[in-house]
Coordinates of C-alpha atoms in Angstrom, one line a residue:
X1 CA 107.8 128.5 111.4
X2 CA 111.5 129.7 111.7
X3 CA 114.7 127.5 111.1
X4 CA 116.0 129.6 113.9
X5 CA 115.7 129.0 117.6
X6 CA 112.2 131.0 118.4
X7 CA 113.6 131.6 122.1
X8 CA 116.0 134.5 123.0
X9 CA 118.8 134.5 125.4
X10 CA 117.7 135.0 129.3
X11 CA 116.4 138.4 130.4
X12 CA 114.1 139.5 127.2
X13 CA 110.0 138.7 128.4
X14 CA 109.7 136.0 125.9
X15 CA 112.5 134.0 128.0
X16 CA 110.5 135.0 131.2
X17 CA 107.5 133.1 129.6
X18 CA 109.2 130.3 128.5
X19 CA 110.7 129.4 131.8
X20 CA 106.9 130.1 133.1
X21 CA 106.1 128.0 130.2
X22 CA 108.4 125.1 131.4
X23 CA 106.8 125.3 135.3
X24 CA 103.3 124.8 133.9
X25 CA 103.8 122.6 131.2
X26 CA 105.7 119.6 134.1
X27 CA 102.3 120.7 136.0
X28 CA 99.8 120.2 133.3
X29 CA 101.3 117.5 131.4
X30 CA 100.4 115.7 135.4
X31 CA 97.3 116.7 135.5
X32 CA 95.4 115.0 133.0
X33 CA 92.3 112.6 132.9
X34 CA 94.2 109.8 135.1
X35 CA 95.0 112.0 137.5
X36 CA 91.4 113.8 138.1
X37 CA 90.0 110.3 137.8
X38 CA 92.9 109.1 140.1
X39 CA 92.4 111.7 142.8
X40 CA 88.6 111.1 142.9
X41 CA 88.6 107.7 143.2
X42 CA 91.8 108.2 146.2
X43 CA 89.5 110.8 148.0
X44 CA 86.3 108.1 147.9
X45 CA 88.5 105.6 149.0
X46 CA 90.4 107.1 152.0
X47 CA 88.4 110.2 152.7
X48 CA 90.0 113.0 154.6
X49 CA 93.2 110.7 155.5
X50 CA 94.3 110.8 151.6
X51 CA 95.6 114.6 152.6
X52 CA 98.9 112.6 153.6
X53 CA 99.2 110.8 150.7
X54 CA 99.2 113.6 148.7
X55 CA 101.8 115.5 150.9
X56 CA 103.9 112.6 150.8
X57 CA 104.1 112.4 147.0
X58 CA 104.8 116.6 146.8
X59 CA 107.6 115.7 149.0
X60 CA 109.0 113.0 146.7
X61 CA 108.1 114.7 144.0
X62 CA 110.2 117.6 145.1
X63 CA 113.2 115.6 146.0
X64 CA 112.9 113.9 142.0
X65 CA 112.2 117.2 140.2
X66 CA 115.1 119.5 142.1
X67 CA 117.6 116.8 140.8
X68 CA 116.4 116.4 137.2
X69 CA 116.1 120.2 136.4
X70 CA 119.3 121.0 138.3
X71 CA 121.1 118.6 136.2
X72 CA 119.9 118.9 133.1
X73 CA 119.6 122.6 133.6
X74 CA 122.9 123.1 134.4
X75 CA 124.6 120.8 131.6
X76 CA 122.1 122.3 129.1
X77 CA 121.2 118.7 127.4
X78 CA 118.5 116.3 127.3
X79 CA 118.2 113.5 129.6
X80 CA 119.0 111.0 126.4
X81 CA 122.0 112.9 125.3
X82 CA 122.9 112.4 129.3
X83 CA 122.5 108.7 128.9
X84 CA 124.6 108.1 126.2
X85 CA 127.2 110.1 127.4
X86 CA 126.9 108.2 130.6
X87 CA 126.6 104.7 129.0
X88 CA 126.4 104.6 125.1
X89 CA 123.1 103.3 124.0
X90 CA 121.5 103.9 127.3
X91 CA 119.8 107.2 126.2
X92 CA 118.1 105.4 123.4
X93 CA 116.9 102.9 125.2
X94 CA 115.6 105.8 127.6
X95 CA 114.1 107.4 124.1
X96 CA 112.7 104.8 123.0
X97 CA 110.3 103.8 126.7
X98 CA 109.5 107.0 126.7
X99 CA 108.1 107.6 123.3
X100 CA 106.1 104.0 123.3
X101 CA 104.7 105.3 126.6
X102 CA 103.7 108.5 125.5
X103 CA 102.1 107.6 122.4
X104 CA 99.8 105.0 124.0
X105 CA 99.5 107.0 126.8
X106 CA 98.5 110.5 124.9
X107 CA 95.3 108.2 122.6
X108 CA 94.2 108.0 126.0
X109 CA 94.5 111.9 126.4
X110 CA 92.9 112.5 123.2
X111 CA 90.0 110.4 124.5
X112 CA 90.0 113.0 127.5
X113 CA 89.5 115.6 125.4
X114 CA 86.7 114.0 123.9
X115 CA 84.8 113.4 127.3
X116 CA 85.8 116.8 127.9
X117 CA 83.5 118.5 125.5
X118 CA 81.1 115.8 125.7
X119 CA 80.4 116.8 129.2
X120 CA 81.4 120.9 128.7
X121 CA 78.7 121.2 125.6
X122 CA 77.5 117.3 124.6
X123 CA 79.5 117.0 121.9
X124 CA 80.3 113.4 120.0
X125 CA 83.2 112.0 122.1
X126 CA 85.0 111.3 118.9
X127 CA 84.6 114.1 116.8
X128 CA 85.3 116.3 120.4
X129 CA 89.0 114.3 120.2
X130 CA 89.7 115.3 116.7
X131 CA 88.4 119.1 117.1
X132 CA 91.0 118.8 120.4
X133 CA 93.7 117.0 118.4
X134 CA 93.5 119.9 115.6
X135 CA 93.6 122.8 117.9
X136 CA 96.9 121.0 119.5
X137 CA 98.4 120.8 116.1
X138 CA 97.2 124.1 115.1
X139 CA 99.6 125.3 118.4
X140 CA 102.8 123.3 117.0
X141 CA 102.2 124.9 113.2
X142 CA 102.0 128.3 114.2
X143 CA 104.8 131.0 113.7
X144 CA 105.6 131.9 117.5
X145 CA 105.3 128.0 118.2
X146 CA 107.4 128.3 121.8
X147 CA 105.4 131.3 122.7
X148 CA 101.6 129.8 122.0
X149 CA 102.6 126.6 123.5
X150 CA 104.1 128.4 126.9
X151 CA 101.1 130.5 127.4
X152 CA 98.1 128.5 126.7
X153 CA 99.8 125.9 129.3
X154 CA 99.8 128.6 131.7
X155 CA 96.4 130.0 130.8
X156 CA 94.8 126.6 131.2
X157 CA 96.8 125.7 134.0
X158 CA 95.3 128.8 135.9
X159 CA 91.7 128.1 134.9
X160 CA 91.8 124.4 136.2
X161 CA 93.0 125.6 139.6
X162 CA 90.6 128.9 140.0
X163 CA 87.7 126.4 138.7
X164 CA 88.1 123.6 140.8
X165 CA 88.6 125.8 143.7
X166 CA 85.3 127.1 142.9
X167 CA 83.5 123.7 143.1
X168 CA 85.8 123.2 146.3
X169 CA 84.1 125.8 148.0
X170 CA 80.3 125.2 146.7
X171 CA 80.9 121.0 148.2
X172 CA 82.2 123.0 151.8
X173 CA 84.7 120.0 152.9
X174 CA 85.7 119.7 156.4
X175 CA 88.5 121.4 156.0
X176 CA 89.7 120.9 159.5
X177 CA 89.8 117.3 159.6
X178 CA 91.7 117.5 156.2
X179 CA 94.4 119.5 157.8
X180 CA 94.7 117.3 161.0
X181 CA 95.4 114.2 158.3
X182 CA 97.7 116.1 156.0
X183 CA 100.6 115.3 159.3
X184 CA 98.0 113.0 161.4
X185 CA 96.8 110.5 159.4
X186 CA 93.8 108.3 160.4
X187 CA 95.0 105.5 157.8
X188 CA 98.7 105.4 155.9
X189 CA 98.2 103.6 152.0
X190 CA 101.9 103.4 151.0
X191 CA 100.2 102.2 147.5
X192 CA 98.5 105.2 146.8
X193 CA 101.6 107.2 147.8
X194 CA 103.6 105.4 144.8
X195 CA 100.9 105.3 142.2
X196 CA 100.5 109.4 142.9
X197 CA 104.4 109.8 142.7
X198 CA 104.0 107.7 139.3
X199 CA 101.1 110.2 137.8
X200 CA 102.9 113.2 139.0
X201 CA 106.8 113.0 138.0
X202 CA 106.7 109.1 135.8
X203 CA 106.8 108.6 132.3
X204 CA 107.8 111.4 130.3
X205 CA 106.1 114.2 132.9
X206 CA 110.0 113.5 134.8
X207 CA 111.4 115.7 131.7
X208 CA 108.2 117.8 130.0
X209 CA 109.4 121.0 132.4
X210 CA 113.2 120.4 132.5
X211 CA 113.4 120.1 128.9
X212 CA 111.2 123.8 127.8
X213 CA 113.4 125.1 130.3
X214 CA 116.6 124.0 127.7
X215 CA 114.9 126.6 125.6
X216 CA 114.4 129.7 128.0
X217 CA 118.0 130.1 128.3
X218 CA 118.2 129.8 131.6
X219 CA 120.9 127.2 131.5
X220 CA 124.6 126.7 133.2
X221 CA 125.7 126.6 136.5
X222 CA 125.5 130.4 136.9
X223 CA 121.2 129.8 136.9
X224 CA 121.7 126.5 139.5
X225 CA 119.4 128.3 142.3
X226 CA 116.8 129.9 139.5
X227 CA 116.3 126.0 138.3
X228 CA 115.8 125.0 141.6
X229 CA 113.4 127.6 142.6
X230 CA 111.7 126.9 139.4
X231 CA 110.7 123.4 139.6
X232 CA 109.5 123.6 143.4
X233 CA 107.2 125.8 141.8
X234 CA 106.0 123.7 139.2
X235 CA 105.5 121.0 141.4
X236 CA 103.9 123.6 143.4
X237 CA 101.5 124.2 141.1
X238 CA 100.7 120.6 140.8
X239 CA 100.2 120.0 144.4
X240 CA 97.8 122.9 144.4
X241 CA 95.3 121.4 142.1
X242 CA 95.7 117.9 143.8
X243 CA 94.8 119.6 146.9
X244 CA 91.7 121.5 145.6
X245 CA 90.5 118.8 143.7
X246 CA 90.6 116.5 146.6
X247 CA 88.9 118.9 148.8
X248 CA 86.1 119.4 146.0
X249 CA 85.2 115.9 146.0
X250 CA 85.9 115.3 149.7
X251 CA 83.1 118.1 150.7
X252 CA 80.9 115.7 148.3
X253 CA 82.2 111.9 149.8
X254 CA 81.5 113.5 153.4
X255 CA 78.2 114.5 152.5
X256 CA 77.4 110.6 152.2
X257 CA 77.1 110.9 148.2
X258 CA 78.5 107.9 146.6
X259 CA 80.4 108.6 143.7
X260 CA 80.0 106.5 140.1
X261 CA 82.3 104.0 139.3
X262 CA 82.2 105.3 135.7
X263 CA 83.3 109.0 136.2
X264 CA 83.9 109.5 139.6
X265 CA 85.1 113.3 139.4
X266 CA 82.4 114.0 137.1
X267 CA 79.9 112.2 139.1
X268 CA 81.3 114.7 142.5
X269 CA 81.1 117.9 141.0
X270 CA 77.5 117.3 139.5
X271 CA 76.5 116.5 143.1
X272 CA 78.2 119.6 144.3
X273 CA 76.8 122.2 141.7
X274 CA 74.4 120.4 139.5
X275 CA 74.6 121.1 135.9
X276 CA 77.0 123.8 136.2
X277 CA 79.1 121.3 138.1
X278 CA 79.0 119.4 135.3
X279 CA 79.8 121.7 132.8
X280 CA 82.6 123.0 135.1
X281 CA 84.5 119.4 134.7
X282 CA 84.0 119.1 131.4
X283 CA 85.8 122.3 131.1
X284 CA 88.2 121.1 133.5
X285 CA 88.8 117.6 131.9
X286 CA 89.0 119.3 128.6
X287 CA 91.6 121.8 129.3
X288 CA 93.8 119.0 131.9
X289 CA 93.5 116.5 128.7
X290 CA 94.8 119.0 125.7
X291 CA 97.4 120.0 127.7
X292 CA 98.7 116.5 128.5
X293 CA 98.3 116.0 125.0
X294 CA 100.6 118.9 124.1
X295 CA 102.9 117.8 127.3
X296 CA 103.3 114.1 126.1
X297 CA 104.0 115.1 122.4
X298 CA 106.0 118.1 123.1
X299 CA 108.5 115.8 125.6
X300 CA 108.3 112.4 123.7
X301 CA 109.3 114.5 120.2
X302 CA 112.4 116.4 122.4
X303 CA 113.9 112.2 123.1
X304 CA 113.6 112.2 119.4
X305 CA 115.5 115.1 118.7
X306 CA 118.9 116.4 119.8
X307 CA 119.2 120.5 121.3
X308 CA 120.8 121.5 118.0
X309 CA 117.4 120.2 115.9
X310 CA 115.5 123.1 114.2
X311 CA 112.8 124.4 115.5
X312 CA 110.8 123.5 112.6
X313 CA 111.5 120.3 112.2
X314 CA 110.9 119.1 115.9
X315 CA 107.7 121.7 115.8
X316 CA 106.8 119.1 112.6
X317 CA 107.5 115.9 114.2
X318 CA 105.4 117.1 116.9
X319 CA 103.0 117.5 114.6
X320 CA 103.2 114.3 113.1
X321 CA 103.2 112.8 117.0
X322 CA 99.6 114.4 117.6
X323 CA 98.1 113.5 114.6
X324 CA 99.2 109.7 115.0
X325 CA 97.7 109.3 118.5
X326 CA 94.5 110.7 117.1
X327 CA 94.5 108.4 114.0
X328 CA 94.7 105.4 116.5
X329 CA 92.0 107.1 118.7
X330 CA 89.8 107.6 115.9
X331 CA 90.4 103.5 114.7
X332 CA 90.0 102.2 117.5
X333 CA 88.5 104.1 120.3
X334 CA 91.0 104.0 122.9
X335 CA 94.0 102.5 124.2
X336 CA 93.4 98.5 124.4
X337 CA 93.8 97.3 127.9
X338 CA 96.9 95.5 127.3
X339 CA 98.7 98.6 125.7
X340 CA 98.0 100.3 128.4
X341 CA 99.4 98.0 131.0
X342 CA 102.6 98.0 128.7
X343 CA 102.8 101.4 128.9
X344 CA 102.5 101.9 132.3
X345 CA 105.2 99.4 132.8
X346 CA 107.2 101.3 130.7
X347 CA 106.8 105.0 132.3
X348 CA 107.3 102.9 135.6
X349 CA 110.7 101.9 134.1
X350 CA 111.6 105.5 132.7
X351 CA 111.5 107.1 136.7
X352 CA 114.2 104.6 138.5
X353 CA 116.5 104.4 134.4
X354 CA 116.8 108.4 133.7
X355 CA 116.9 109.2 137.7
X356 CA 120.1 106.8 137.9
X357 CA 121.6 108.6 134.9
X358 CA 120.7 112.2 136.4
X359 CA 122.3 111.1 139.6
X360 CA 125.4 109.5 138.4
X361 CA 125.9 112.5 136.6
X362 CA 125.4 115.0 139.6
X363 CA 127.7 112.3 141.6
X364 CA 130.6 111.6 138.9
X365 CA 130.4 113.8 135.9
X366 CA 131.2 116.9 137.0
X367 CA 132.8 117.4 133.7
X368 CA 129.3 117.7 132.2
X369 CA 128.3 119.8 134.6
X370 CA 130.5 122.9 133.6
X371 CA 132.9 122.1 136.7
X372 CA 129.9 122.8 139.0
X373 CA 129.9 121.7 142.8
X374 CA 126.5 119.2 143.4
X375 CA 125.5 120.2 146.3
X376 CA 125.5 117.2 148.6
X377 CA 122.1 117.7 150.6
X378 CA 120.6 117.4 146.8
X379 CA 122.3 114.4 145.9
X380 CA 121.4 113.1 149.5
X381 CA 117.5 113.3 148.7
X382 CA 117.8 112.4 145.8
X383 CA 119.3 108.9 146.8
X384 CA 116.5 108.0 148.9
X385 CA 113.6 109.3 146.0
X386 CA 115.9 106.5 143.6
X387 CA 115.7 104.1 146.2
X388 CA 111.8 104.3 146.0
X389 CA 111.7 104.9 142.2
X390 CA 113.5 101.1 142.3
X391 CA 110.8 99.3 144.1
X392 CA 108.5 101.3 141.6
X393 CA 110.2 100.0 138.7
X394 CA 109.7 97.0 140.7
X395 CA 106.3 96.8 140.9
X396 CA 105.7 98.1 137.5
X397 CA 107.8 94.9 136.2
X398 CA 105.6 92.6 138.6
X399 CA 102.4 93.9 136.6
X400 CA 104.0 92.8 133.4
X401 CA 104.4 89.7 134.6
X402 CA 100.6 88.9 135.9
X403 CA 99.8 90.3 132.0
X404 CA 101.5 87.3 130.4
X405 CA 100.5 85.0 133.1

C-alpha cells in the first residue's frame, strides 16, 4: 500500500476504471441479500403488476442519484464535509448514522456470503462468511487497492446480471403481461415503491458511487454532464438486475410454484433449473453479498475519513471495518432483530438528512460549488424525491417507535 493517492488525474485508463468502478460499486453495494430476498418476495406477492413498482423506484432513484453525484462531484468533497460546512456538526451526525448502519447492516452481508457458498458448494455457513470476509480484506491490503476493488465490482456486477438472465429465460415469464404493468398496472403498492427506493439509494448506498467517483478525478464543474451521465448509468445497472431478477422468479410464481418463506429466491431458481438453479443463486447471492460487504465498508470508512486521508490508512480502517462485522458474525450469528430495526431506522434517516444538505447546497452554496450554475430542472426533481425521502424518514421513525412500545 502507497501513502500516495493510487488514482491518477482524468484521462489515463486506470481513471476510466475507477469511474467504472464508482457506477458498479452504487449498483452492487444495492444489490445484496435484502434486495434478492426483497425482490422475490415483491414478485410472489404482486406478480406481474410489481413491474411498476420497480419502474417507479428507477425513476426516484434517478432523480436522488443525479443530485447527490452532481453535487458532490462537482464540489469534490464528501457528503460529511458538505454537512458541516452547511451546518457545523451536522456531517458528523450524518457520519456517525451511517457508520452504525453499515456495520449492523454489513454482519448481515457477511451472513450472505455464508448462505452463498452454502448453497454454490455446501459449505459451513460460518466458515463460508469468514473465507468471504478474508477475501474482502485481502482486496483492501493489496498494492493497487483502488484498482482490485473497481474491477472485481464490475466483474461481479456483470456475472450477476448475465446469470440471472440466464435463469430468466429457462423460468420463460410472460413477458408481455410484464410490459403491459411496467405503465398499466393491475394493482399500485405505494409501500413497496418506498421500501425499494430505501434498498436501492438509503443508507450508505446514497454515497458508495458518488464517493469512488472523488477518486477518479473526474471532479469540478467542467465534468457536471460526465457525473450525470454516470450515475443514470449506475442506477441503470441496478434496474437491470431488478428487472431480470423479477422476471426469473415471475416465469416461476406464474407457473403456480409457491415459493419458501425461508429463501424465496433460492427456492424460485431451484424450481426453474433444478440443481443448477440452485447452484446458480448461490453464486449469485455470494457475489451480490461480498460486494455489499466491500460497498458498505468501503462508504462507511470514507464518512470516517476526510479526501486528504492517505490511502493507506483509510485502505486500513477498511480493513479493520470488515474484520469487525465478521468478528460479530462469527459471535453471534447474525444481526439481532432489534439491531436491525435500529439500523434500518437509521439508513431511513441518512436519505431525507444528507439529501437536504446536497440540496441546500445545489440551492445556496454556490460558493462550494466552484461558481457553478445548478441547473434548475435538477434541483426541481430533486425537491419532489426529498419530499418523499421525508415521509420515509417518517415512517422509518414510526418503526422505532412500535420497537420500544
Amino acid at each position: 500500500m502507497s501513502d500516495t493517492k493510487a488514482i491518477p488525474a482524468m484521462g489515463s485508463g486506470t481513471s476510466r476504471s475507477a469511474v467504472l468502478g464508482a457506477m458498479f460499486l452504487m449498483a452492487t453495494s444495492a444489490i445484496g441479500p435484502g434486495f434478492i430476498t426483497q425482490t422475490a418476495t415483491f414478485t410472489a406477492q404482486l406478480g406481474a403488476a410489481f413491474a411498476f413498482a420497480i419502474l417507479a423506484s428507477i425513476l426516484v432513484d434517478i432523480a436522488v442519484q443525479l443530485n447527490v453525484w452532481r453535487v458532490i462531484g462537482v464540489s469534490g468533497q464528501r457528503g460529511h464535509e458538505l454537512g458541516n460546512k452547511i451546518a457545523p456538526g451536522i456531517g458528523y451526525v450524518l457520519a456517525a448514522l451511517v457508520v452504525i448502519g453499515g456495520l449492523v447492516f454489513n454482519i448481515g452481508n457477511v451472513g450472505g456470503t455464508g448462505l452463498g457458498l452454502d448453497a454454490m458448494l455446501g459449505v459451513d455457513t460460518t466458515l463460508g462468511g469468514v473465507i468471504s470476509a478474508v477475501i474482502a480484506i485481502a482486496i483492501f491490503l493489496s498494492k493497487k487497492a483502488g484498482v482490485a476493488l473497481d474491477r472485481i465490482v464490475v466483474v461481479l456486477g456483470g456475472l450477476m446480471i448475465l446469470m440471472t438472465t440466464y435463469v430468466a429465460i429457462v423460468s420463460q415469464p410472460p413477458v408481455g403481461e410484464a410490459l403491459r404493468n411496467f405503465v398499466l398496472p393491475d394493482t399500485v403498492d405505494f409501500l413497496v415503491i418506498t421500501t425499494l427506493i430505501g434498498g436501492t439509494v438509503g443508507g450508505y448506498i446514497t454515497y458508495a458511487g458518488a464517493h469512488r467517483l472523488l477518486d477518479s478525478g473526474m471532479t469540478g464543474p467542467e465534468h457536471a454532464s460526465n457525473i450525470a451521465k454516470s450515475s443514470v448509468i449506475g442506477i441503470i445497472v441496478t434496474g437491470v438486475m431488478r428487472v431480470v431478477l423479477f422476471l426469473a422468479v415471475l416465469g416461476v410464481v406464474a407457473g403456480g410454484v409457491t415459493l419458501a418463506k425461508a429463501d424465496p429466491a433460492g427456492s424460485a431458481f431451484q424450481a426453474a433449473a433444478g440443481q443448477a438453479g440452485l447452484r446458480l443463486f448461490g453464486i449469485i447471492l455470494w457475489a451480490a453479498a461480498i460486494t455489499s460487504v466491500i460497498g458498505a465498508a468501503y462508504t462507511s470508512v470514507s464518512f470516517l475519513t476526510r479526501s486528504t486521508t492517505s490511502d493507506r490508512t483509510r485502505n486500513l480502517l477498511t480493513v479493520g471495518f470488515i474484520a469487525l462485522s465478521a468478528l460479530i458474525f462469527v459471535l453471534v450469528g447474525t444481526a439481532p432483530a432489534t439491531l436491525l430495526v435500529l439500523a434500518g431506522t437509521f439508513n431511513g434517516l441518512i436519505l431525507p438528512i444528507g439529501f437536504t444538505v446536497v440540496l441546500w447546497v445545489a440551492w445556496r452554496r454556490r460558493d462550494l460549488l466552484g461558481g457553478y450554475k445548478y441547473p434548475a430542472w435538477l434541483l426541481g426533481i430533486g425537491v419532489l424525491a426529498w419530499l418523499l425521502t421525508l415521509y420515509m424518514g417518517y415512517s422509518s421513525l414510526s418503526g422505532l417507535a412500535k420497537l420500544w412500545a
